[in-house]
Amino acid sequence: MVRTGTLVINTLRMKNRKQNLSRERILMNRYNHHYERYWNHKTSSEFERGELVTEIREKSDYLQDQMNITWIEVQFLDEALSVLFKCRSMLQYSYVLAFYSKNHPKSYIEENQKI
């Protein structure tokens, strides 16, 4: 009889462990989901601030020198690059917000990303 009681207790412990592992796995998957997207936006932002800035400046100089376009007319490239930086940063940190905010519905996060 003691053996049966021990078996029941061990079975309950195994069920609890499985539930804890599945809950931990779900939490880890959620963390990985948000972290991967955060990291992708971060690396893209670093690329944009490095190589893309150089390319835009070269195109801007080419348009001014070879195509006889004025400096004012080429300013849209710099403005577009600035907007791109801001949008990338907003997207990057929206995944941090989404991970830590458990009280806000998904539509709240998506609404912030539209800004």
CSV table of N, CA and C in Angstrom, one decimal, residues 2-113:
chain,number,residue,atom,x,y,z
A,2,VAL,N,1.9,1.3,0.7
A,2,VAL,CA,2.8,2.4,0.7
A,2,VAL,C,3.4,2.6,-0.7
A,3,ARG,N,3.7,1.5,-1.3
A,3,ARG,CA,4.3,1.5,-2.6
A,3,ARG,C,3.3,2.2,-3.6
A,4,THR,N,2.0,1.9,-3.5
A,4,THR,CA,1.0,2.5,-4.4
A,4,THR,C,1.0,4.0,-4.2
A,5,GLY,N,1.0,4.4,-2.9
A,5,GLY,CA,1.0,5.8,-2.6
A,5,GLY,C,2.2,6.5,-3.1
A,6,THR,N,3.3,5.9,-3.1
A,6,THR,CA,4.5,6.5,-3.6
A,6,THR,C,4.5,6.6,-5.1
A,7,LEU,N,3.9,5.6,-5.7
A,7,LEU,CA,3.7,5.6,-7.2
A,7,LEU,C,2.8,6.7,-7.6
A,8,VAL,N,1.7,6.9,-6.9
A,8,VAL,CA,0.8,8.0,-7.2
A,8,VAL,C,1.5,9.4,-7.0
A,9,ILE,N,2.3,9.5,-5.9
A,9,ILE,CA,3.0,10.8,-5.7
A,9,ILE,C,4.0,11.0,-6.8
A,10,ASN,N,4.8,10.0,-7.2
A,10,ASN,CA,5.8,10.1,-8.2
A,10,ASN,C,5.1,10.5,-9.6
A,11,THR,N,3.9,9.9,-9.8
A,11,THR,CA,3.2,10.2,-11.1
A,11,THR,C,2.8,11.6,-11.1
A,12,LEU,N,2.3,12.1,-10.0
A,12,LEU,CA,1.9,13.5,-9.9
A,12,LEU,C,3.1,14.5,-10.1
A,13,ARG,N,4.2,14.1,-9.5
A,13,ARG,CA,5.4,14.9,-9.6
A,13,ARG,C,5.8,14.9,-11.1
A,14,MET,N,5.8,13.8,-11.8
A,14,MET,CA,6.1,13.8,-13.2
A,14,MET,C,5.2,14.7,-14.1
A,15,LYS,N,3.9,14.6,-13.7
A,15,LYS,CA,3.0,15.5,-14.5
A,15,LYS,C,3.3,17.0,-14.2
A,16,ASN,N,3.6,17.3,-13.0
A,16,ASN,CA,3.9,18.7,-12.7
A,16,ASN,C,5.2,19.1,-13.4
A,17,ARG,N,6.2,18.2,-13.5
A,17,ARG,CA,7.4,18.5,-14.2
A,17,ARG,C,7.2,18.8,-15.7
A,18,LYS,N,6.3,17.9,-16.2
A,18,LYS,CA,6.0,18.1,-17.7
A,18,LYS,C,5.3,19.4,-17.9
A,19,GLN,N,4.4,19.7,-17.0
A,19,GLN,CA,3.6,21.0,-17.2
A,19,GLN,C,4.6,22.2,-17.0
A,20,ASN,N,5.5,22.1,-16.1
A,20,ASN,CA,6.5,23.2,-15.9
A,20,ASN,C,7.4,23.3,-17.1
A,21,LEU,N,7.8,22.1,-17.7
A,21,LEU,CA,8.7,22.2,-18.8
A,21,LEU,C,8.0,22.7,-20.0
A,22,SER,N,6.7,22.4,-20.2
A,22,SER,CA,6.0,22.9,-21.4
A,22,SER,C,5.7,24.4,-21.2
A,23,ARG,N,5.5,24.8,-20.0
A,23,ARG,CA,5.3,26.3,-19.7
A,23,ARG,C,6.6,27.0,-20.0
A,24,GLU,N,7.7,26.4,-19.5
A,24,GLU,CA,9.0,27.1,-19.7
A,24,GLU,C,9.4,27.1,-21.2
A,25,ARG,N,9.0,26.0,-21.9
A,25,ARG,CA,9.3,26.0,-23.4
A,25,ARG,C,8.5,27.1,-24.1
A,26,ILE,N,7.2,27.2,-23.7
A,26,ILE,CA,6.4,28.3,-24.3
A,26,ILE,C,7.0,29.7,-24.0
A,27,LEU,N,7.4,29.9,-22.8
A,27,LEU,CA,8.0,31.2,-22.4
A,27,LEU,C,9.3,31.4,-23.2
A,28,MET,N,10.1,30.4,-23.4
A,28,MET,CA,11.4,30.5,-24.1
A,28,MET,C,11.1,30.8,-25.6
A,29,ASN,N,10.1,30.1,-26.2
A,29,ASN,CA,9.7,30.4,-27.6
A,29,ASN,C,9.2,31.8,-27.7
A,30,ARG,N,8.5,32.3,-26.8
A,30,ARG,CA,8.0,33.7,-26.8
A,30,ARG,C,9.2,34.6,-26.8
A,31,TYR,N,10.1,34.4,-25.9
A,31,TYR,CA,11.3,35.2,-25.8
A,31,TYR,C,12.1,35.2,-27.0
A,32,ASN,N,12.3,34.0,-27.6
A,32,ASN,CA,13.1,33.9,-28.9
A,32,ASN,C,12.4,34.6,-30.0
A,33,HIS,N,11.1,34.5,-30.1
A,33,HIS,CA,10.3,35.2,-31.1
A,33,HIS,C,10.6,36.7,-31.1
A,34,HIS,N,10.5,37.3,-29.9
A,34,HIS,CA,10.7,38.8,-29.8
A,34,HIS,C,12.1,39.2,-29.9
A,35,TYR,N,13.0,38.4,-29.4
A,35,TYR,CA,14.4,38.7,-29.4
A,35,TYR,C,15.0,38.6,-30.9
A,36,GLU,N,14.6,37.6,-31.6
A,36,GLU,CA,15.0,37.5,-33.0
A,36,GLU,C,14.6,38.7,-33.8
A,37,ARG,N,13.4,39.2,-33.7
A,37,ARG,CA,12.9,40.3,-34.4
A,37,ARG,C,13.6,41.6,-34.0
A,38,TYR,N,13.8,41.7,-32.7
A,38,TYR,CA,14.6,42.9,-32.1
A,38,TYR,C,16.0,42.9,-32.7
A,39,TRP,N,16.6,41.7,-32.7
A,39,TRP,CA,18.0,41.6,-33.2
A,39,TRP,C,18.1,41.9,-34.7
A,40,ASN,N,17.1,41.4,-35.5
A,40,ASN,CA,17.1,41.7,-36.9
A,40,ASN,C,17.0,43.1,-37.2
A,41,HIS,N,16.2,43.8,-36.5
A,41,HIS,CA,16.1,45.3,-36.7
A,41,HIS,C,17.3,46.0,-36.3
A,42,LYS,N,17.9,45.5,-35.2
A,42,LYS,CA,19.2,46.2,-34.7
A,42,LYS,C,20.3,46.0,-35.8
A,43,THR,N,20.5,44.8,-36.3
A,43,THR,CA,21.5,44.6,-37.3
A,43,THR,C,21.2,45.4,-38.6
A,44,SER,N,20.0,45.4,-39.0
A,44,SER,CA,19.6,46.2,-40.1
A,44,SER,C,19.9,47.7,-39.9
A,45,SER,N,19.6,48.2,-38.7
A,45,SER,CA,19.9,49.6,-38.4
A,45,SER,C,21.3,49.9,-38.5
A,46,GLU,N,22.2,49.0,-38.0
A,46,GLU,CA,23.6,49.2,-38.0
A,46,GLU,C,24.1,49.2,-39.5
A,47,PHE,N,23.5,48.3,-40.3
A,47,PHE,CA,23.9,48.3,-41.7
A,47,PHE,C,23.5,49.6,-42.4
A,48,GLU,N,22.3,50.1,-42.1
A,48,GLU,CA,21.8,51.3,-42.7
A,48,GLU,C,22.6,52.5,-42.2
A,49,ARG,N,23.1,52.5,-41.0
A,49,ARG,CA,23.9,53.7,-40.5
A,49,ARG,C,25.3,53.6,-41.1
A,50,GLY,N,25.7,52.5,-41.5
A,50,GLY,CA,27.1,52.3,-42.1
A,50,GLY,C,27.1,52.4,-43.6
A,51,GLU,N,26.8,51.3,-44.3
A,51,GLU,CA,26.9,51.3,-45.7
A,51,GLU,C,25.9,52.1,-46.5
A,52,LEU,N,24.7,52.1,-46.0
A,52,LEU,CA,23.6,52.8,-46.7
A,52,LEU,C,23.8,54.3,-46.7
A,53,VAL,N,24.3,54.8,-45.6
A,53,VAL,CA,24.6,56.2,-45.5
A,53,VAL,C,25.6,56.6,-46.6
A,54,THR,N,26.7,55.8,-46.7
A,54,THR,CA,27.7,56.0,-47.7
A,54,THR,C,27.1,56.0,-49.1
A,55,GLU,N,26.3,55.0,-49.3
A,55,GLU,CA,25.7,54.9,-50.7
A,55,GLU,C,24.8,56.1,-51.0
A,56,ILE,N,24.0,56.5,-50.0
A,56,ILE,CA,23.1,57.6,-50.3
A,56,ILE,C,23.9,58.9,-50.5
A,57,ARG,N,25.0,59.1,-49.8
A,57,ARG,CA,25.9,60.3,-50.0
A,57,ARG,C,26.5,60.2,-51.4
A,58,GLU,N,26.9,59.1,-51.8
A,58,GLU,CA,27.5,58.9,-53.1
A,58,GLU,C,26.5,59.2,-54.2
A,59,LYS,N,25.3,58.7,-54.1
A,59,LYS,CA,24.2,58.9,-55.1
A,59,LYS,C,23.9,60.4,-55.1
A,60,SER,N,23.9,61.0,-53.9
A,60,SER,CA,23.5,62.4,-53.8
A,60,SER,C,24.6,63.3,-54.6
A,61,ASP,N,25.9,62.9,-54.3
A,61,ASP,CA,26.9,63.6,-55.0
A,61,ASP,C,26.9,63.4,-56.6
A,62,TYR,N,26.6,62.2,-57.0
A,62,TYR,CA,26.4,61.8,-58.4
A,62,TYR,C,25.3,62.7,-59.0
A,63,LEU,N,24.2,62.7,-58.3
A,63,LEU,CA,23.0,63.4,-58.9
A,63,LEU,C,23.4,64.9,-59.0
A,64,GLN,N,24.1,65.5,-58.1
A,64,GLN,CA,24.4,66.9,-58.1
A,64,GLN,C,25.5,67.2,-59.2
A,65,ASP,N,26.5,66.3,-59.3
A,65,ASP,CA,27.6,66.6,-60.2
A,65,ASP,C,27.3,66.2,-61.7
A,66,GLN,N,26.7,65.0,-61.8
A,66,GLN,CA,26.5,64.5,-63.2
A,66,GLN,C,25.2,64.8,-63.8
A,67,MET,N,24.2,64.9,-63.0
A,67,MET,CA,22.8,65.2,-63.5
A,67,MET,C,22.4,66.6,-63.3
A,68,ASN,N,23.2,67.4,-62.8
A,68,ASN,CA,23.0,68.9,-62.6
A,68,ASN,C,21.7,69.1,-61.8
A,69,ILE,N,21.5,68.3,-60.7
A,69,ILE,CA,20.4,68.5,-59.8
A,69,ILE,C,20.9,69.3,-58.6
A,70,THR,N,20.1,70.3,-58.2
A,70,THR,CA,20.6,71.1,-57.1
A,70,THR,C,20.6,70.4,-55.7
A,71,TRP,N,21.3,71.0,-54.8
A,71,TRP,CA,21.4,70.4,-53.5
A,71,TRP,C,20.1,70.3,-52.8
A,72,ILE,N,19.2,71.3,-53.0
A,72,ILE,CA,17.9,71.3,-52.4
A,72,ILE,C,17.1,70.1,-52.9
A,73,GLU,N,17.2,69.8,-54.2
A,73,GLU,CA,16.4,68.8,-54.8
A,73,GLU,C,16.8,67.4,-54.3
A,74,VAL,N,18.1,67.3,-53.9
A,74,VAL,CA,18.6,66.0,-53.4
A,74,VAL,C,18.4,65.7,-51.9
A,75,GLN,N,17.9,66.7,-51.2
A,75,GLN,CA,17.7,66.6,-49.8
A,75,GLN,C,16.7,65.6,-49.4
A,76,PHE,N,15.8,65.2,-50.3
A,76,PHE,CA,14.8,64.2,-50.0
A,76,PHE,C,15.5,62.9,-49.6
A,77,LEU,N,16.7,62.6,-50.2
A,77,LEU,CA,17.4,61.4,-49.9
A,77,LEU,C,17.8,61.4,-48.4
A,78,ASP,N,18.3,62.5,-47.9
A,78,ASP,CA,18.7,62.5,-46.5
A,78,ASP,C,17.5,62.5,-45.6
A,79,GLU,N,16.5,63.1,-46.0
A,79,GLU,CA,15.3,63.1,-45.2
A,79,GLU,C,14.7,61.7,-45.1
A,80,ALA,N,14.7,61.0,-46.2
A,80,ALA,CA,14.2,59.6,-46.3
A,80,ALA,C,15.0,58.7,-45.4
A,81,LEU,N,16.3,58.9,-45.4
A,81,LEU,CA,17.2,58.1,-44.6
A,81,LEU,C,16.9,58.4,-43.1
A,82,SER,N,16.7,59.6,-42.8
A,82,SER,CA,16.4,60.0,-41.4
A,82,SER,C,15.1,59.3,-40.9
A,83,VAL,N,14.1,59.3,-41.8
A,83,VAL,CA,12.8,58.7,-41.5
A,83,VAL,C,13.0,57.2,-41.3
A,84,LEU,N,13.8,56.6,-42.2
A,84,LEU,CA,14.1,55.2,-42.1
A,84,LEU,C,14.7,54.8,-40.8
A,85,PHE,N,15.7,55.6,-40.3
A,85,PHE,CA,16.3,55.4,-39.0
A,85,PHE,C,15.3,55.4,-37.9
A,86,LYS,N,14.4,56.4,-37.9
A,86,LYS,CA,13.4,56.5,-36.8
A,86,LYS,C,12.4,55.3,-36.9
A,87,CYS,N,12.0,54.9,-38.1
A,87,CYS,CA,11.1,53.8,-38.2
A,87,CYS,C,11.7,52.5,-37.7
A,88,ARG,N,12.9,52.3,-38.1
A,88,ARG,CA,13.6,51.1,-37.7
A,88,ARG,C,13.8,51.0,-36.2
A,89,SER,N,14.1,52.2,-35.6
A,89,SER,CA,14.2,52.2,-34.1
A,89,SER,C,12.9,51.9,-33.4
A,90,MET,N,11.8,52.5,-34.0
A,90,MET,CA,10.5,52.3,-33.4
A,90,MET,C,10.1,50.8,-33.5
A,91,LEU,N,10.4,50.2,-34.7
A,91,LEU,CA,10.1,48.8,-34.8
A,91,LEU,C,10.9,47.9,-33.9
A,92,GLN,N,12.2,48.3,-33.8
A,92,GLN,CA,13.1,47.5,-32.9
A,92,GLN,C,12.6,47.5,-31.5
A,93,TYR,N,12.3,48.6,-31.0
A,93,TYR,CA,11.9,48.7,-29.5
A,93,TYR,C,10.4,48.3,-29.3
A,94,SER,N,9.6,48.2,-30.4
A,94,SER,CA,8.2,47.7,-30.2
A,94,SER,C,8.2,46.3,-29.8
A,95,TYR,N,9.2,45.5,-30.2
A,95,TYR,CA,9.3,44.1,-29.8
A,95,TYR,C,9.7,44.0,-28.3
A,96,VAL,N,10.5,44.9,-27.8
A,96,VAL,CA,10.8,44.9,-26.4
A,96,VAL,C,9.5,45.2,-25.6
A,97,LEU,N,8.8,46.2,-26.1
A,97,LEU,CA,7.5,46.5,-25.4
A,97,LEU,C,6.5,45.4,-25.5
A,98,ALA,N,6.5,44.7,-26.6
A,98,ALA,CA,5.5,43.6,-26.7
A,98,ALA,C,5.9,42.4,-25.8
A,99,PHE,N,7.2,42.2,-25.6
A,99,PHE,CA,7.6,41.1,-24.8
A,99,PHE,C,7.2,41.4,-23.3
A,100,TYR,N,7.5,42.6,-22.8
A,100,TYR,CA,7.3,42.9,-21.4
A,100,TYR,C,5.9,43.3,-21.1
A,101,SER,N,5.1,43.7,-22.0
A,101,SER,CA,3.7,44.1,-21.7
A,101,SER,C,2.8,42.9,-21.8
A,102,LYS,N,2.3,42.5,-20.7
A,102,LYS,CA,1.4,41.3,-20.7
A,102,LYS,C,-0.1,41.8,-20.6
A,103,ASN,N,-0.3,43.1,-20.2
A,103,ASN,CA,-1.6,43.6,-20.0
A,103,ASN,C,-2.2,44.2,-21.2
A,104,HIS,N,-1.3,44.5,-22.2
A,104,HIS,CA,-1.8,45.2,-23.4
A,104,HIS,C,-2.1,44.2,-24.5
A,105,PRO,N,-3.3,44.4,-25.1
A,105,PRO,CA,-3.6,43.4,-26.2
A,105,PRO,C,-2.7,43.6,-27.4
A,106,LYS,N,-2.7,42.6,-28.3
A,106,LYS,CA,-1.9,42.6,-29.5
A,106,LYS,C,-2.1,43.8,-30.3
A,107,SER,N,-3.4,44.2,-30.4
A,107,SER,CA,-3.7,45.4,-31.3
A,107,SER,C,-3.1,46.7,-30.8
A,108,TYR,N,-2.8,46.8,-29.5
A,108,TYR,CA,-2.1,47.9,-28.9
A,108,TYR,C,-0.7,48.0,-29.5
A,109,ILE,N,0.0,46.9,-29.5
A,109,ILE,CA,1.4,46.9,-30.0
A,109,ILE,C,1.3,47.2,-31.5
A,110,GLU,N,0.4,46.6,-32.3
A,110,GLU,CA,0.3,46.8,-33.7
A,110,GLU,C,0.0,48.2,-34.0
A,111,GLU,N,-0.8,48.9,-33.2
A,111,GLU,CA,-1.2,50.3,-33.4
A,111,GLU,C,0.0,51.1,-33.2
A,112,ASN,N,0.9,50.8,-32.2
A,112,ASN,CA,2.1,51.6,-32.0
A,112,ASN,C,3.1,51.4,-33.2
A,113,GLN,N,3.1,50.3,-33.8
A,113,GLN,CA,4.0,50.0,-34.9
A,113,GLN,C,3.5,50.8,-36.1
